[in-house]
PDB file of C-alpha atoms in Angstrom:
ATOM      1  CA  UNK A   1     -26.438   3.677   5.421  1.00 80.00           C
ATOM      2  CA  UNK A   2     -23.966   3.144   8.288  1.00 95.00           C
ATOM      3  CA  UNK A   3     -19.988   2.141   7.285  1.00 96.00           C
ATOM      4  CA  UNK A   4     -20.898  -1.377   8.314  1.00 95.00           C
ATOM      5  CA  UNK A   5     -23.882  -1.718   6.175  1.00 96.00           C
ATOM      6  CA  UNK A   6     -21.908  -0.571   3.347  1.00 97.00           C
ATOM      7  CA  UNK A   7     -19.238  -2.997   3.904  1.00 96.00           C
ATOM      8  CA  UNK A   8     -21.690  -5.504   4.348  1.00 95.00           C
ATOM      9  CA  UNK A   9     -23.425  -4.669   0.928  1.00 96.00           C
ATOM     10  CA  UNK A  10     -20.391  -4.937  -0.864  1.00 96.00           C
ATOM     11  CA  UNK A  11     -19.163  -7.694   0.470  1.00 94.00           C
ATOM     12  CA  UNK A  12     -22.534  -9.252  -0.475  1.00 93.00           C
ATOM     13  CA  UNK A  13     -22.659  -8.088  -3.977  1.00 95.00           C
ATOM     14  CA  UNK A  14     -18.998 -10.309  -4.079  1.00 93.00           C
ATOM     15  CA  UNK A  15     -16.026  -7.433  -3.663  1.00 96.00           C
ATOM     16  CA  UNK A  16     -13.378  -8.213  -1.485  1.00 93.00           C
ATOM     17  CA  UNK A  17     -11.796  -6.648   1.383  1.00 95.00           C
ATOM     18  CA  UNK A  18      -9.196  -4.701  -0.695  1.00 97.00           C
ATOM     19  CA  UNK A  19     -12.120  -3.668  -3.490  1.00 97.00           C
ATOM     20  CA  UNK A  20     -14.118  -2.759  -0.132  1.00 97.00           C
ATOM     21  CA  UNK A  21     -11.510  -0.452   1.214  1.00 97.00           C
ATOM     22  CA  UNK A  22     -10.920   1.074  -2.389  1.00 98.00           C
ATOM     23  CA  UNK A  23     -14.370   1.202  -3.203  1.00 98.00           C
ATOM     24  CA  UNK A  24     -15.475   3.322  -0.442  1.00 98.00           C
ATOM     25  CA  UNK A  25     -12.077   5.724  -0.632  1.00 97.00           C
ATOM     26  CA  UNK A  26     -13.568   6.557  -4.047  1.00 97.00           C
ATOM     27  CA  UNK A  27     -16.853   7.234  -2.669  1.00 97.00           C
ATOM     28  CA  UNK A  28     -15.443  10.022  -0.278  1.00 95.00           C
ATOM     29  CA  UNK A  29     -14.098  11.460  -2.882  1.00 95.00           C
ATOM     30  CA  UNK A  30     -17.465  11.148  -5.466  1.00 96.00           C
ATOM     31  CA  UNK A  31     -15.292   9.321  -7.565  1.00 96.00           C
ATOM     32  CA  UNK A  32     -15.374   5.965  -9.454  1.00 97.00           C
ATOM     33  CA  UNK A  33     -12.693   3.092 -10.904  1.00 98.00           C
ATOM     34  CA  UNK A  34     -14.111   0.326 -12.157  1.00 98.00           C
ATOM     35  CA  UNK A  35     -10.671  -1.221 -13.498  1.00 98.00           C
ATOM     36  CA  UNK A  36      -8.978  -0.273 -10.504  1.00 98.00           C
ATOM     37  CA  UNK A  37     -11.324  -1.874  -8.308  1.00 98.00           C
ATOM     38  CA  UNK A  38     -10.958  -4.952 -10.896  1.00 97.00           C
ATOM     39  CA  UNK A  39      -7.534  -5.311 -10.632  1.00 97.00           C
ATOM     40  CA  UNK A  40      -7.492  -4.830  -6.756  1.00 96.00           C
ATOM     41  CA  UNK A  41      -9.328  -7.821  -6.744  1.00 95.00           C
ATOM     42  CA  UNK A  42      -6.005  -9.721  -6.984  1.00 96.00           C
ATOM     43  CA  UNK A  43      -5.392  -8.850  -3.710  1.00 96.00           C
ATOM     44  CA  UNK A  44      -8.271 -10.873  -1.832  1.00 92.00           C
ATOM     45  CA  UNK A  45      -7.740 -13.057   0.873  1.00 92.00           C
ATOM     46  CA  UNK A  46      -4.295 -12.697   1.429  1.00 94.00           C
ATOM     47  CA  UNK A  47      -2.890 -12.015  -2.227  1.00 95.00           C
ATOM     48  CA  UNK A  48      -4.848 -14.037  -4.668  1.00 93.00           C
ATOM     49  CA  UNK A  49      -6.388 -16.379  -1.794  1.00 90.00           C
ATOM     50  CA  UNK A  50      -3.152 -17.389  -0.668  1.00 94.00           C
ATOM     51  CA  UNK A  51      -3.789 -16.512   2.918  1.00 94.00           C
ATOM     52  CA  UNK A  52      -0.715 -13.868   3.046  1.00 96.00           C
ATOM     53  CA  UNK A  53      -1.022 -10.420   3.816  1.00 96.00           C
ATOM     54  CA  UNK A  54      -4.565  -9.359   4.263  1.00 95.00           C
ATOM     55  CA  UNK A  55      -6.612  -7.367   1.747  1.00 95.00           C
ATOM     56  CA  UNK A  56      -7.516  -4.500   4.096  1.00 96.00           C
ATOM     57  CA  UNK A  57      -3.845  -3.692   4.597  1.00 97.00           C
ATOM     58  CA  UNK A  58      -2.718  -3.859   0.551  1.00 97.00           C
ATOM     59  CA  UNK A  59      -5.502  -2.454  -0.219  1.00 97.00           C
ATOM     60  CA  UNK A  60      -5.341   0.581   1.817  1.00 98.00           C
ATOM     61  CA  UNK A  61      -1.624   0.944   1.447  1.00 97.00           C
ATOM     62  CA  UNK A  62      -3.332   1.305  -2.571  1.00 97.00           C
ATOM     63  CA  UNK A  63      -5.798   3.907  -1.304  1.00 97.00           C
ATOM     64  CA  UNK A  64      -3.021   5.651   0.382  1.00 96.00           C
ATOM     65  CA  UNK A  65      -1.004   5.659  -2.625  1.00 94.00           C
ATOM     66  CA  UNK A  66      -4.032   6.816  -4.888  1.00 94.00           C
ATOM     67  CA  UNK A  67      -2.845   9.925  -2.668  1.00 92.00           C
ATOM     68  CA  UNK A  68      -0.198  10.277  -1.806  1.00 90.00           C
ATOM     69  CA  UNK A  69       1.687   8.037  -4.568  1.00 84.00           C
ATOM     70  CA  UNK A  70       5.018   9.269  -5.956  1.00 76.00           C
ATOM     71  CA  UNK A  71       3.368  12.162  -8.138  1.00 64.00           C
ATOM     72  CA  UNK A  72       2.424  14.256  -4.707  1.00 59.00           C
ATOM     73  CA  UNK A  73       4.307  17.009  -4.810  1.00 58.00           C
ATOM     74  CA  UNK A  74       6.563  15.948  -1.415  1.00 64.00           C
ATOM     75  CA  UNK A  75       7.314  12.377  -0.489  1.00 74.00           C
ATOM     76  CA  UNK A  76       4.972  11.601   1.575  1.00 81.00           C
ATOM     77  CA  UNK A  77       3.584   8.113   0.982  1.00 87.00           C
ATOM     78  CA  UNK A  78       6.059   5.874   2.329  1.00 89.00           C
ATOM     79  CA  UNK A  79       5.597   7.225   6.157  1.00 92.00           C
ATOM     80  CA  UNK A  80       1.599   7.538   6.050  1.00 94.00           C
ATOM     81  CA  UNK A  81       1.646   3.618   4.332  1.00 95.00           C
ATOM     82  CA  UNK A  82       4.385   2.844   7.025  1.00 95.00           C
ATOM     83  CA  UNK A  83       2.254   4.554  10.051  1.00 97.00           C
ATOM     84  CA  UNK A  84      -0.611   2.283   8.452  1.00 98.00           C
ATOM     85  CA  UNK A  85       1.207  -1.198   8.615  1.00 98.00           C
ATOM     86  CA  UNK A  86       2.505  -0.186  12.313  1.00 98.00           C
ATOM     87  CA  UNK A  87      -1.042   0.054  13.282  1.00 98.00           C
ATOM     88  CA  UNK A  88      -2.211  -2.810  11.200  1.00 98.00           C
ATOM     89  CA  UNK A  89       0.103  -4.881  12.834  1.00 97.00           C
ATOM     90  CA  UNK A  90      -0.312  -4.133  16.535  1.00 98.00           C
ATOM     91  CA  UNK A  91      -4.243  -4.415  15.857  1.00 97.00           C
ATOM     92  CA  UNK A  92      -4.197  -7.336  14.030  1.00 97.00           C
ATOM     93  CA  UNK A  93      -1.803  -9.204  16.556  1.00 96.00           C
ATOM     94  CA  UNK A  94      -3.499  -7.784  19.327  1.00 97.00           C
ATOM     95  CA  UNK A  95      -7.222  -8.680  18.681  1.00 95.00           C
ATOM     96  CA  UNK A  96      -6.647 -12.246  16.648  1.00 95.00           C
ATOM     97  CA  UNK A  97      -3.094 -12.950  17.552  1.00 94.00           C
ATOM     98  CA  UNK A  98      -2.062 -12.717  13.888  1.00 93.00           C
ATOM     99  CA  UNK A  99      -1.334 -10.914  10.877  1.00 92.00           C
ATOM    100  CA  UNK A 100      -1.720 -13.231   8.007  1.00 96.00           C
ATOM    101  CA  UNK A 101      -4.725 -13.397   6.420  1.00 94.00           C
ATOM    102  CA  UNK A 102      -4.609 -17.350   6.655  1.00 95.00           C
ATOM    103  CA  UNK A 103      -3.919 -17.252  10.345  1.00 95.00           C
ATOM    104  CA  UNK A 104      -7.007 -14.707  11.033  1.00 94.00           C
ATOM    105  CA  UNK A 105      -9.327 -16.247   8.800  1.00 93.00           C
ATOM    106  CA  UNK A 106      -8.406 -19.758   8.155  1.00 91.00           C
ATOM    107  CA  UNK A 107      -9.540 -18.647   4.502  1.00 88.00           C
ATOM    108  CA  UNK A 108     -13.187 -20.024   5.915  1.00 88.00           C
ATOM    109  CA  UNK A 109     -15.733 -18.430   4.836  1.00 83.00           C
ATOM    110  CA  UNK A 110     -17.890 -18.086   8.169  1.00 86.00           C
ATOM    111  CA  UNK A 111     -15.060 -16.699  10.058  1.00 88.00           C
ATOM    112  CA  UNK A 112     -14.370 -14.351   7.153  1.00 87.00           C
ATOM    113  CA  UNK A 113     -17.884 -12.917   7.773  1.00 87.00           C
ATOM    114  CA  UNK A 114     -17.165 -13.369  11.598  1.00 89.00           C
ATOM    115  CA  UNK A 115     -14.219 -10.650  11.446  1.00 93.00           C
ATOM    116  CA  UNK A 116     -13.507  -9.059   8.369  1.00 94.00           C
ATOM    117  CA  UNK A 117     -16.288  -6.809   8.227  1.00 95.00           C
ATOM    118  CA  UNK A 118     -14.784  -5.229  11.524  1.00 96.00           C
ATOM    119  CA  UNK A 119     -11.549  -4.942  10.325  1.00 97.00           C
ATOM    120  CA  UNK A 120     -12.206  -3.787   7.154  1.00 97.00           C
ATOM    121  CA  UNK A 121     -14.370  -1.091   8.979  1.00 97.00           C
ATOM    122  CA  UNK A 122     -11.323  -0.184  10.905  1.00 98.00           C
ATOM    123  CA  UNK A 123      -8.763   0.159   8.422  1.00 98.00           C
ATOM    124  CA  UNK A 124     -10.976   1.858   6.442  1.00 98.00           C
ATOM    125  CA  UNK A 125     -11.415   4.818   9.231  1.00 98.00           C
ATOM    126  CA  UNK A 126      -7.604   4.838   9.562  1.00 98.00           C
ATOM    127  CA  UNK A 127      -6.929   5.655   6.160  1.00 98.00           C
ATOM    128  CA  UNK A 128      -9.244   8.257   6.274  1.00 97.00           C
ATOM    129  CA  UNK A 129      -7.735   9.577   9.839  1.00 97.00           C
ATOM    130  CA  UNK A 130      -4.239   9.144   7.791  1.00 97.00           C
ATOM    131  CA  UNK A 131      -5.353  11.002   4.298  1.00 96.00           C
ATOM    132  CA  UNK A 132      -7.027  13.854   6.909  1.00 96.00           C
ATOM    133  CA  UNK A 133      -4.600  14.374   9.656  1.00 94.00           C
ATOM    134  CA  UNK A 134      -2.115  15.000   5.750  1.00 91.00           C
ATOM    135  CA  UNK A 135      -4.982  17.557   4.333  1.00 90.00           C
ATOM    136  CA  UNK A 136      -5.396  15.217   2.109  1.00 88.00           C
ATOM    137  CA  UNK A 137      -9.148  14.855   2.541  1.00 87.00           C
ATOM    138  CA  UNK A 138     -11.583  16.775   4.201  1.00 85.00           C
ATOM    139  CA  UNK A 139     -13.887  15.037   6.374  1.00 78.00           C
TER     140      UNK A 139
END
């Protein structure tokens, strides 16, 4: 099964783009977190369907910090989550002319299937580019 098919299946089976991008960082690593992936539900269309900050960026800022969080033995969290938004950002703005969840989606549900699965594809191969290019992960 391809990354999009994956996404696509769990979007399906009713995660979100935050449990996606979680979800799958598990997977690399053969693990599971039910309760984590619960509670990252929270985060889901822009912070609890609020339309604010999208889902693929908190929730791979989270994945980043399952990392790299402030147990690693150096501090190195805050620039790989900063290098993250900086991308996030300039994609986001670039290819929708936003950043907000609400203003990329419109929190509608067809144009949530439209684009997210793309993005959330995306992100999801940055993390992994970030969490390798630290020797964090081995791809």
């Amino acid at each position: 099964m391809d990354l999009y098919e994956r996404i696509m299946e769990l979007g399906s089976m009713g995660y979100h783009c935050s449990q996606i991008i979680m979800i799958m960082t598990l997977e690399t690593i053969g693990e599971e977190n039910p309760q984590l992936v619960k509670a990252m539900g929270g985060l889901g269309g822009g912070i609890g369907y609020c339309g604010d900050t999208c889902g693929c960026l908190t929730g791979s800022a989270c994945a980043i910090g399952y990392f790299l969080g402030n147990l690693a033995p150096e501090e190195k969290m805050k620039p790989a989550v900063q290098e993250l938004y900086q991308w996030f950002r300039q994609k986001t703005e670039e290819e929708f002319g936003a950043f907000y969840c609400k203003d990329i989606t419109h929190l509608d549900w067809g144009i949530i299937m439209e684009k997210c699965p793309g993005l959330i594809a995306d992100t999801y191969t940055k993390v992994m580019e970030i969490l390798t290019e630290r020797e964090v992960l081995e791809l």
